[in-house]
Tab-separated table of C-alpha atoms in Angstrom:
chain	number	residue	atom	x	y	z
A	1	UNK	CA	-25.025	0.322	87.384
A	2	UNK	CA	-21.850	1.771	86.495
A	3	UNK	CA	-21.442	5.839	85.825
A	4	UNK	CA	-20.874	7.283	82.451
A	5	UNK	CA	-17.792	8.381	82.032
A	6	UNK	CA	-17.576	12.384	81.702
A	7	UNK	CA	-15.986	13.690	78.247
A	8	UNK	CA	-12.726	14.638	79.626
A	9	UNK	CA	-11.990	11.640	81.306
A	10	UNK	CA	-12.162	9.168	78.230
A	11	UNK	CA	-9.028	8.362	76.907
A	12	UNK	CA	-7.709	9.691	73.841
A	13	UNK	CA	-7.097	7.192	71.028
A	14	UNK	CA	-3.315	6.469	70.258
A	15	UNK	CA	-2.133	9.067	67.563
A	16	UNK	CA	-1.285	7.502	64.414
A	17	UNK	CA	2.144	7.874	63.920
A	18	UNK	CA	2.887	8.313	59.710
A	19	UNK	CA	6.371	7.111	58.172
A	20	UNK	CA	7.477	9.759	56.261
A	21	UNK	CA	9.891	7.129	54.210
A	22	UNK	CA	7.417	4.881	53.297
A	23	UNK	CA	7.419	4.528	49.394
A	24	UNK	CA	3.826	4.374	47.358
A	25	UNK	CA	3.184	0.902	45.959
A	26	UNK	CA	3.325	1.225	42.592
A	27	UNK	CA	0.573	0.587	40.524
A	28	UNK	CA	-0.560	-2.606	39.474
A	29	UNK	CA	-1.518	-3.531	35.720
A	30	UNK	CA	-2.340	-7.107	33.232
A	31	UNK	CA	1.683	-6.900	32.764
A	32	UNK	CA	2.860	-6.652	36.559
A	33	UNK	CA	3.569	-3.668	38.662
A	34	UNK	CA	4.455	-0.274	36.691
A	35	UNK	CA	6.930	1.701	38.247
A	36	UNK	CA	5.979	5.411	39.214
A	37	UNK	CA	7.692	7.902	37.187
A	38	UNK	CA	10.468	9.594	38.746
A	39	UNK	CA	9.462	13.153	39.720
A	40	UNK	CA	11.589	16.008	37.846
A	41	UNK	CA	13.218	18.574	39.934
A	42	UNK	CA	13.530	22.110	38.458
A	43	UNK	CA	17.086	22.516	39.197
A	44	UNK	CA	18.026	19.520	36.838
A	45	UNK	CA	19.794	20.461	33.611
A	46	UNK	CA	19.313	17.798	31.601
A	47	UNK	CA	15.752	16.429	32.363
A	48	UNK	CA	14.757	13.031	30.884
A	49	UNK	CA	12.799	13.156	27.698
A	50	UNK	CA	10.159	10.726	26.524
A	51	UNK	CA	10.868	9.010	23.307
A	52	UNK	CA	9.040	9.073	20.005
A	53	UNK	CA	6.593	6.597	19.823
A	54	UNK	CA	4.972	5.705	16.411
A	55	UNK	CA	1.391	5.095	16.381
A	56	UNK	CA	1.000	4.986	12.521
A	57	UNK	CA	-2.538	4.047	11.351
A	58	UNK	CA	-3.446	3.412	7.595
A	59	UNK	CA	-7.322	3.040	6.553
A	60	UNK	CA	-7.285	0.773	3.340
A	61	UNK	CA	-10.529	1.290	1.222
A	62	UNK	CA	-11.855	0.423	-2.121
A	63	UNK	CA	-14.263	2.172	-4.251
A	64	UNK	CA	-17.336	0.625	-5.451
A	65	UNK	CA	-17.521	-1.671	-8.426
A	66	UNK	CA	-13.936	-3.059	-8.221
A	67	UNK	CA	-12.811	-6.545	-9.834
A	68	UNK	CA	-11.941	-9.261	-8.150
A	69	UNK	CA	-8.586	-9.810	-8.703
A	70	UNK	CA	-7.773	-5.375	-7.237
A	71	UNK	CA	-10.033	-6.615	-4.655
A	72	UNK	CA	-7.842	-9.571	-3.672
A	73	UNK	CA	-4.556	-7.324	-4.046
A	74	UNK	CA	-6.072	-5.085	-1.555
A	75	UNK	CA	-6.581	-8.286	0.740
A	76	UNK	CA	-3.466	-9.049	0.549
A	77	UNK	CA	-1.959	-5.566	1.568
A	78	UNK	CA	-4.490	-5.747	4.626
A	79	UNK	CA	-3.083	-9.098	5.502
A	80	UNK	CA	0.877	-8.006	4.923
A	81	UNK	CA	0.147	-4.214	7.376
A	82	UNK	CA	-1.375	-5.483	10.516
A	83	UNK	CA	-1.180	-1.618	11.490
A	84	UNK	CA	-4.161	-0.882	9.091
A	85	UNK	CA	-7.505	-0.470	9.204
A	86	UNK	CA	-10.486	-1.896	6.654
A	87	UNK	CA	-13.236	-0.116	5.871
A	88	UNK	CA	-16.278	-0.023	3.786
A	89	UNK	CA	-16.275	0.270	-0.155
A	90	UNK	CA	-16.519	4.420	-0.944
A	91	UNK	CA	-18.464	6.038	-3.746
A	92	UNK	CA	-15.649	7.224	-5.971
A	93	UNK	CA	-18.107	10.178	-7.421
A	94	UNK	CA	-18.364	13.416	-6.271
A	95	UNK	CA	-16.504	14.890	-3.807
A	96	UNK	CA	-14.848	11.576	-2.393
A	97	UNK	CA	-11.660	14.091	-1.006
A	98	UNK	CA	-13.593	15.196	1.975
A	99	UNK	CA	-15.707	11.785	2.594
A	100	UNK	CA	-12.119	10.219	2.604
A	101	UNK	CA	-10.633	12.673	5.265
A	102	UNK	CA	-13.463	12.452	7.549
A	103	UNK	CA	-13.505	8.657	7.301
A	104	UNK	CA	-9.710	8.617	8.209
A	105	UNK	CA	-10.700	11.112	11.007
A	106	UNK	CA	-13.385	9.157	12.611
A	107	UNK	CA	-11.449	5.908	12.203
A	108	UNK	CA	-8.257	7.301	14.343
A	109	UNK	CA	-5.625	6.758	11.231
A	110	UNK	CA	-3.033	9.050	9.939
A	111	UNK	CA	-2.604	7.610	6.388
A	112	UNK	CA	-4.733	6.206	3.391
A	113	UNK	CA	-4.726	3.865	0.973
A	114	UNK	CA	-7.533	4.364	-1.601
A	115	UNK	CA	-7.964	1.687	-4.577
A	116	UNK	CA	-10.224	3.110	-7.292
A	117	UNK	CA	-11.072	1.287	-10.120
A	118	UNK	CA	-12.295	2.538	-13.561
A	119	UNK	CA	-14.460	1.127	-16.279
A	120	UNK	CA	-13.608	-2.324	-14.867
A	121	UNK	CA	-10.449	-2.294	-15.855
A	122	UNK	CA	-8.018	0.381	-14.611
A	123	UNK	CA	-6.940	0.906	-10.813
A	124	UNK	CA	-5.520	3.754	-9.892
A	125	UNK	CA	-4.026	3.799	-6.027
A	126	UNK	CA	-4.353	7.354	-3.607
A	127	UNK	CA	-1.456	7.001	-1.221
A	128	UNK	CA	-2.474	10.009	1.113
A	129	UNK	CA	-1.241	11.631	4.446
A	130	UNK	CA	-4.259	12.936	6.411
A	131	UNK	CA	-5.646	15.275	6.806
A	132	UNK	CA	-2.717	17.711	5.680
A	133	UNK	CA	-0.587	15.955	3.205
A	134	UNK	CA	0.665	15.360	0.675
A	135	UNK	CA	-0.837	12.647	-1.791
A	136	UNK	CA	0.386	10.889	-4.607
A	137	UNK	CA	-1.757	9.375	-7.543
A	138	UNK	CA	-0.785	6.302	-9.100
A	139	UNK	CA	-1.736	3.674	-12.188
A	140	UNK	CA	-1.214	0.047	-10.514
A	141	UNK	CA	-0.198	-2.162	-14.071
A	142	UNK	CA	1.116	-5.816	-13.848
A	143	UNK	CA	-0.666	-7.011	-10.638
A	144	UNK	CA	-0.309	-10.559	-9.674
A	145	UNK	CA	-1.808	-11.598	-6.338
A	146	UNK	CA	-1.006	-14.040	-3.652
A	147	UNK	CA	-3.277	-16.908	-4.772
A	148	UNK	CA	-2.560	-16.330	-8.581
A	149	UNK	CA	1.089	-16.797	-8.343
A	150	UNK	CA	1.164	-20.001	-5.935
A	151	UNK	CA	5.174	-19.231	-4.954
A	152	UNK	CA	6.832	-20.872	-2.358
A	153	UNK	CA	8.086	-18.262	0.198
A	154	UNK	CA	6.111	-17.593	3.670
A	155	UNK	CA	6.345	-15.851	6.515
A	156	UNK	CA	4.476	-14.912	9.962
A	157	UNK	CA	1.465	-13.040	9.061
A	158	UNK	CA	1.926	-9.520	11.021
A	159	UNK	CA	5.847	-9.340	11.009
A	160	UNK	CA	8.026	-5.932	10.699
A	161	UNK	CA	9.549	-6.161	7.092
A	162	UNK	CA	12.451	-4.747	6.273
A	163	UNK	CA	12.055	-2.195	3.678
A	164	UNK	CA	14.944	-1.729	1.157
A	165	UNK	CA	15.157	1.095	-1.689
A	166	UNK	CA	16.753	0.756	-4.827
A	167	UNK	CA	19.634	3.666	-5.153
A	168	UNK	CA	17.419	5.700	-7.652
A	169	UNK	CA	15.043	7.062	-5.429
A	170	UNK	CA	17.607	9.661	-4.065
A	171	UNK	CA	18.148	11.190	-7.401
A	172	UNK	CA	15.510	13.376	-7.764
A	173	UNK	CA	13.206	15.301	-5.209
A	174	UNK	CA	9.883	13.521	-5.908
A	175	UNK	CA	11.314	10.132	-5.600
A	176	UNK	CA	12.479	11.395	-2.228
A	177	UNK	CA	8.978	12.085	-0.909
A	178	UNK	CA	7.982	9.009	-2.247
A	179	UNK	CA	10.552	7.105	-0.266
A	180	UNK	CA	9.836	8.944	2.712
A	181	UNK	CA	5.652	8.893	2.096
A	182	UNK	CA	6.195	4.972	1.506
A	183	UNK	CA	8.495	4.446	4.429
A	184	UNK	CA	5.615	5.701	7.077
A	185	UNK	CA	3.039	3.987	5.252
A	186	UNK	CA	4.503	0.353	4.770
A	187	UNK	CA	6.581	0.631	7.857
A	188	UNK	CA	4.942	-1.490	10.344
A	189	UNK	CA	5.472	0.398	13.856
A	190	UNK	CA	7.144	-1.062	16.711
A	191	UNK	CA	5.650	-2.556	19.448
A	192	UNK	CA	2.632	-2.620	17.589
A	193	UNK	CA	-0.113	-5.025	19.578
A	194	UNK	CA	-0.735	-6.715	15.921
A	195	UNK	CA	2.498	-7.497	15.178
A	196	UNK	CA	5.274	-10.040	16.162
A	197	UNK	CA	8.575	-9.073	17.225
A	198	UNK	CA	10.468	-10.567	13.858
A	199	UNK	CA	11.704	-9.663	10.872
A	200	UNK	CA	11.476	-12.517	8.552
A	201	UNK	CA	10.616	-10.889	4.926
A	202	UNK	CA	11.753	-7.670	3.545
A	203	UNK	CA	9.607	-5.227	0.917
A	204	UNK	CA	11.868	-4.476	-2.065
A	205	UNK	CA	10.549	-0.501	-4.372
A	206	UNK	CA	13.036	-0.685	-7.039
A	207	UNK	CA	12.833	1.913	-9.673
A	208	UNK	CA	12.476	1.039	-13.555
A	209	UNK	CA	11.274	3.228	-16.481
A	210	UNK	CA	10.122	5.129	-14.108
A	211	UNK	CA	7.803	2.946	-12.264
A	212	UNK	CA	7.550	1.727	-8.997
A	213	UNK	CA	8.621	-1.703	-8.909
A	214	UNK	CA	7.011	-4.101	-5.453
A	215	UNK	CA	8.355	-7.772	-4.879
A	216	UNK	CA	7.921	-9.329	-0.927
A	217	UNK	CA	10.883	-11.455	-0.274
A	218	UNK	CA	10.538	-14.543	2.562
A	219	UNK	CA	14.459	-14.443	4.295
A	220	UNK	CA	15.066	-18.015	4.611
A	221	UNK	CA	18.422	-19.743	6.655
A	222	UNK	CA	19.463	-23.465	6.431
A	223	UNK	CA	17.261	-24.760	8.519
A	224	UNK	CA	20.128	-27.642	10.177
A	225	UNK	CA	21.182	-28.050	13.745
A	226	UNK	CA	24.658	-28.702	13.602
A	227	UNK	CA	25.025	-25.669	11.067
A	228	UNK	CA	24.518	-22.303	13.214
A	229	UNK	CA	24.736	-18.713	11.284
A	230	UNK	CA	26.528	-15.872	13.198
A	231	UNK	CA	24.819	-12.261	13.085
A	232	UNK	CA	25.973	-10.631	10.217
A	233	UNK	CA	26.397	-14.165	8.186
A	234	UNK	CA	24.355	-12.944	5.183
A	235	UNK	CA	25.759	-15.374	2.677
A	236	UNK	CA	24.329	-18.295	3.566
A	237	UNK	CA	20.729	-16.081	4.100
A	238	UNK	CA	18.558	-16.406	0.866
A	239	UNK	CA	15.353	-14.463	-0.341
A	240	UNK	CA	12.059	-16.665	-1.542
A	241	UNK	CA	9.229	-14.828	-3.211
A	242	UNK	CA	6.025	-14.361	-1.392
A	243	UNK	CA	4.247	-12.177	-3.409
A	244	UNK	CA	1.799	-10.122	-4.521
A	245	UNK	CA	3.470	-8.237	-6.903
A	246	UNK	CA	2.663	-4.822	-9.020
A	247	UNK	CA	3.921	-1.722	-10.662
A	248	UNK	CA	3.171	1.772	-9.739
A	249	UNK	CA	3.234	4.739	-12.717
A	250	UNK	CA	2.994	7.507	-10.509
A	251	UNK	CA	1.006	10.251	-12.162
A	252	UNK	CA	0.578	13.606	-9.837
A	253	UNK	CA	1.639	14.504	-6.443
A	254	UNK	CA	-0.320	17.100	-4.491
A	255	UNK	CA	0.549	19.297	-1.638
A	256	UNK	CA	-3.017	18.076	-0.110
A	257	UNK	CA	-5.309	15.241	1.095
A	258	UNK	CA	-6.452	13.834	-2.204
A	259	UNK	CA	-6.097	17.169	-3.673
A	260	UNK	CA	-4.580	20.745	-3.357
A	261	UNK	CA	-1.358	22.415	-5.744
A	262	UNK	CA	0.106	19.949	-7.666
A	263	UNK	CA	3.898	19.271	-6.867
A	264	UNK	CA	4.705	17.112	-9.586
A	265	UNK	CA	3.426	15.762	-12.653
A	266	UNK	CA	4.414	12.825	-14.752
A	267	UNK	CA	5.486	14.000	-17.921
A	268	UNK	CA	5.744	10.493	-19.720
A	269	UNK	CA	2.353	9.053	-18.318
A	270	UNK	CA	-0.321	8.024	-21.131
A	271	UNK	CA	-3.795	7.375	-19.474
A	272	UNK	CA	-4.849	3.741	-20.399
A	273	UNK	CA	-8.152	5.738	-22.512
A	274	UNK	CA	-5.551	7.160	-24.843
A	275	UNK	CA	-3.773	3.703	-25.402
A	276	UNK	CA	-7.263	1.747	-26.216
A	277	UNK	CA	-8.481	4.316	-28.644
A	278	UNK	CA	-4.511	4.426	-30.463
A	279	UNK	CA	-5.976	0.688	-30.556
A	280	UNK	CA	-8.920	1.084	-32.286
A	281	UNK	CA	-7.407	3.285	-34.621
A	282	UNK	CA	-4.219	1.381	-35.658
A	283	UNK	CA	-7.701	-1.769	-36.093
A	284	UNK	CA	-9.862	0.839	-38.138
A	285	UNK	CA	-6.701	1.472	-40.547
A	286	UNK	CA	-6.349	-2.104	-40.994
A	287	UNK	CA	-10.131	-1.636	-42.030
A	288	UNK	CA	-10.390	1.210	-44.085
A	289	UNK	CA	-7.277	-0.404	-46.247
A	290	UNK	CA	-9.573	-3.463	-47.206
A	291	UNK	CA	-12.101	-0.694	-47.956
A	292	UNK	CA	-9.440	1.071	-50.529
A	293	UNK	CA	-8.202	-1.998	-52.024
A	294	UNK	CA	-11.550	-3.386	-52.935
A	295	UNK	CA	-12.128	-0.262	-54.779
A	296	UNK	CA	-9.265	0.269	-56.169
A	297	UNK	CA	-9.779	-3.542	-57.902
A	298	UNK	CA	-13.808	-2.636	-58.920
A	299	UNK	CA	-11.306	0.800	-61.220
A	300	UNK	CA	-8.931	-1.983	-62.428
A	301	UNK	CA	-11.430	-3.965	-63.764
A	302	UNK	CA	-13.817	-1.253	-65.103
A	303	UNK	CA	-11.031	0.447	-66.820
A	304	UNK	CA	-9.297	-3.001	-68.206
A	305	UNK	CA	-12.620	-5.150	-69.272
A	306	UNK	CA	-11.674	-8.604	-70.315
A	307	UNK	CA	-12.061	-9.591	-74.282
A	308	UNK	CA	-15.017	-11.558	-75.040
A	309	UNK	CA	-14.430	-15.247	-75.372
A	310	UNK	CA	-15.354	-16.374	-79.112
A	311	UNK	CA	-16.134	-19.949	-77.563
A	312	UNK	CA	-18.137	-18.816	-74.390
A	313	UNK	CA	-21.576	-19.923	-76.025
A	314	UNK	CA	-20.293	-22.578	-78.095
A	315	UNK	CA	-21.980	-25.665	-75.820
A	316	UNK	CA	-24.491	-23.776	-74.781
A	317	UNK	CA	-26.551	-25.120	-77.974
């Protein structure tokens, strides 16, 4: 039987030698190896800065008792922003402000889209930056949804429009904020994991008596193989309507979430209350002069009595 070795006489293991040039494999993820950033040295000047990335969010909601047809245009907004969020119909009593900003909290978004609708009849639209502002009321008139109109025009469901502004809304302030309020909101971000990398319809807000005028255009090319457009070759591009289509009155803008000083208010907007009951009064004067003329015959006649007929009883024998 062999003798153990003593402690000092085993031999040492073989140092491990470490490059000092080896580079770090970098680290592997779903879309292939991402490259490590490059560390910055303080002596650099000019370090590299990381671009702005927009991670827009809109929550689109509805409050509780809405039509049918508001609750298809709202369907159809959800289907054209595939940045947005639905959620759950909201109680439009009470203090629906602060149940609105905590919902747009807890669902990660930045921006809301509130449909509220009135007596069954009216819909008013909240177009809201959260949680600090500002918001903008509005009276949605002339709606016409996707499956009433039945137009021709298509496109990919979750492509970037182009958005185009009529010339008006750099007159005044207020249309200014609404340009830039509707820009973030309708602007579909880029890169966005829900949408496709194409712009194949464009969102036209023209301005007219005031109102906010919507239209989705399809932008259709000759679809022929031996005819190839050149970038830039807009005549031969034309514009098919998609649809839906409405008309915003806006009515106040406030410097809060669905709320706070008021920045501007419409001077030339009549609630649709005060145009049903000039309604029923222009119908009750239409009533009340049947009422005058009947009375007005009943003093003719009293004060002009016929003449009694000398032959009125002559075959009554």
């Amino acid at each position: 039987m062999g003798k153990k070795r003593k402690q000092s006489e085993r031999a040492a293991p073989a140092a491990v030698v470490e490059e000092e040039n080896v580079e770090e494999r970098p680290k592997r993820t779903l879309f292939g190896f991402k490259d490590k950033p490059e560390e910055k040295n303080e002596g650099d000047e000019n370090p590299q800065t990381v671009g702005f990335r927009n991670k827009e969010k809109v929550l689109v909601t509805c409050s509780r008792r809405i039509s049918y047809r508001y609750r298809h245009l709202m369907l159809n907004l959800v289907d054209l922003l595939p940045h947005c969020k639905k959620d759950n119909k909201v109680e439009a009593k009470g203090s629906k402000g602060a149940a609105l900003n905590e919902l747009v909290e807890l669902k990660s978004c930045s921006s809301c889209l509130f449909f509220e609708c009135r007596k069954g009849k009216d819909l008013y639209m909240w177009m809201s930056k959260c949680p600090n502002g500002p918001s903008v009321k509005f009276l949605v008139n002339a709606v016409h949804t996707m499956e009433e109109l039945k137009l021709t025009g298509n496109h990919l469901k979750g492509s970037r429009p182009i958005l185009t502004f009529s010339s008006d809304f750099d007159k005044s302030p207020h249309w200014q904020l609404l340009k830039e309020m509707i820009t973030q909101i309708f602007g579909i971000p880029k890169d966005h994991r829900k949408s496709k990398p194409y712009h194949d319809h464009l969102f036209v807000f023209s301005i007219a008596d005031d109102h906010i005028w919507f239209r989705n255009y399809q932008i259709s090319c000759p679809n022929n193989s031996q005819l190839k457009l050149e970038r830039g070759d807009l005549d031969k591009m034309t514009l098919i309507e998609v649809g839906p289509r409405f008309c915003l009155n806006p009515i106040k803008m406030f410097g809060g979430s669905f709320g706070g000083p008021t920045l501007y208010e419409n001077p030339f907007y009549v609630s649709p209350n005060q145009i049903r009951s000039l309604e029923k009064r222009k119908k009750a004067g239409k009533y009340a002069k049947k009422v005058k003329a009947k009375t007005r015959r009943k003093m003719h006649e009293m004060e002009n009595p016929l003449e009694v007929d000398e032959f009125a009883d002559m075959w009554k024998d």
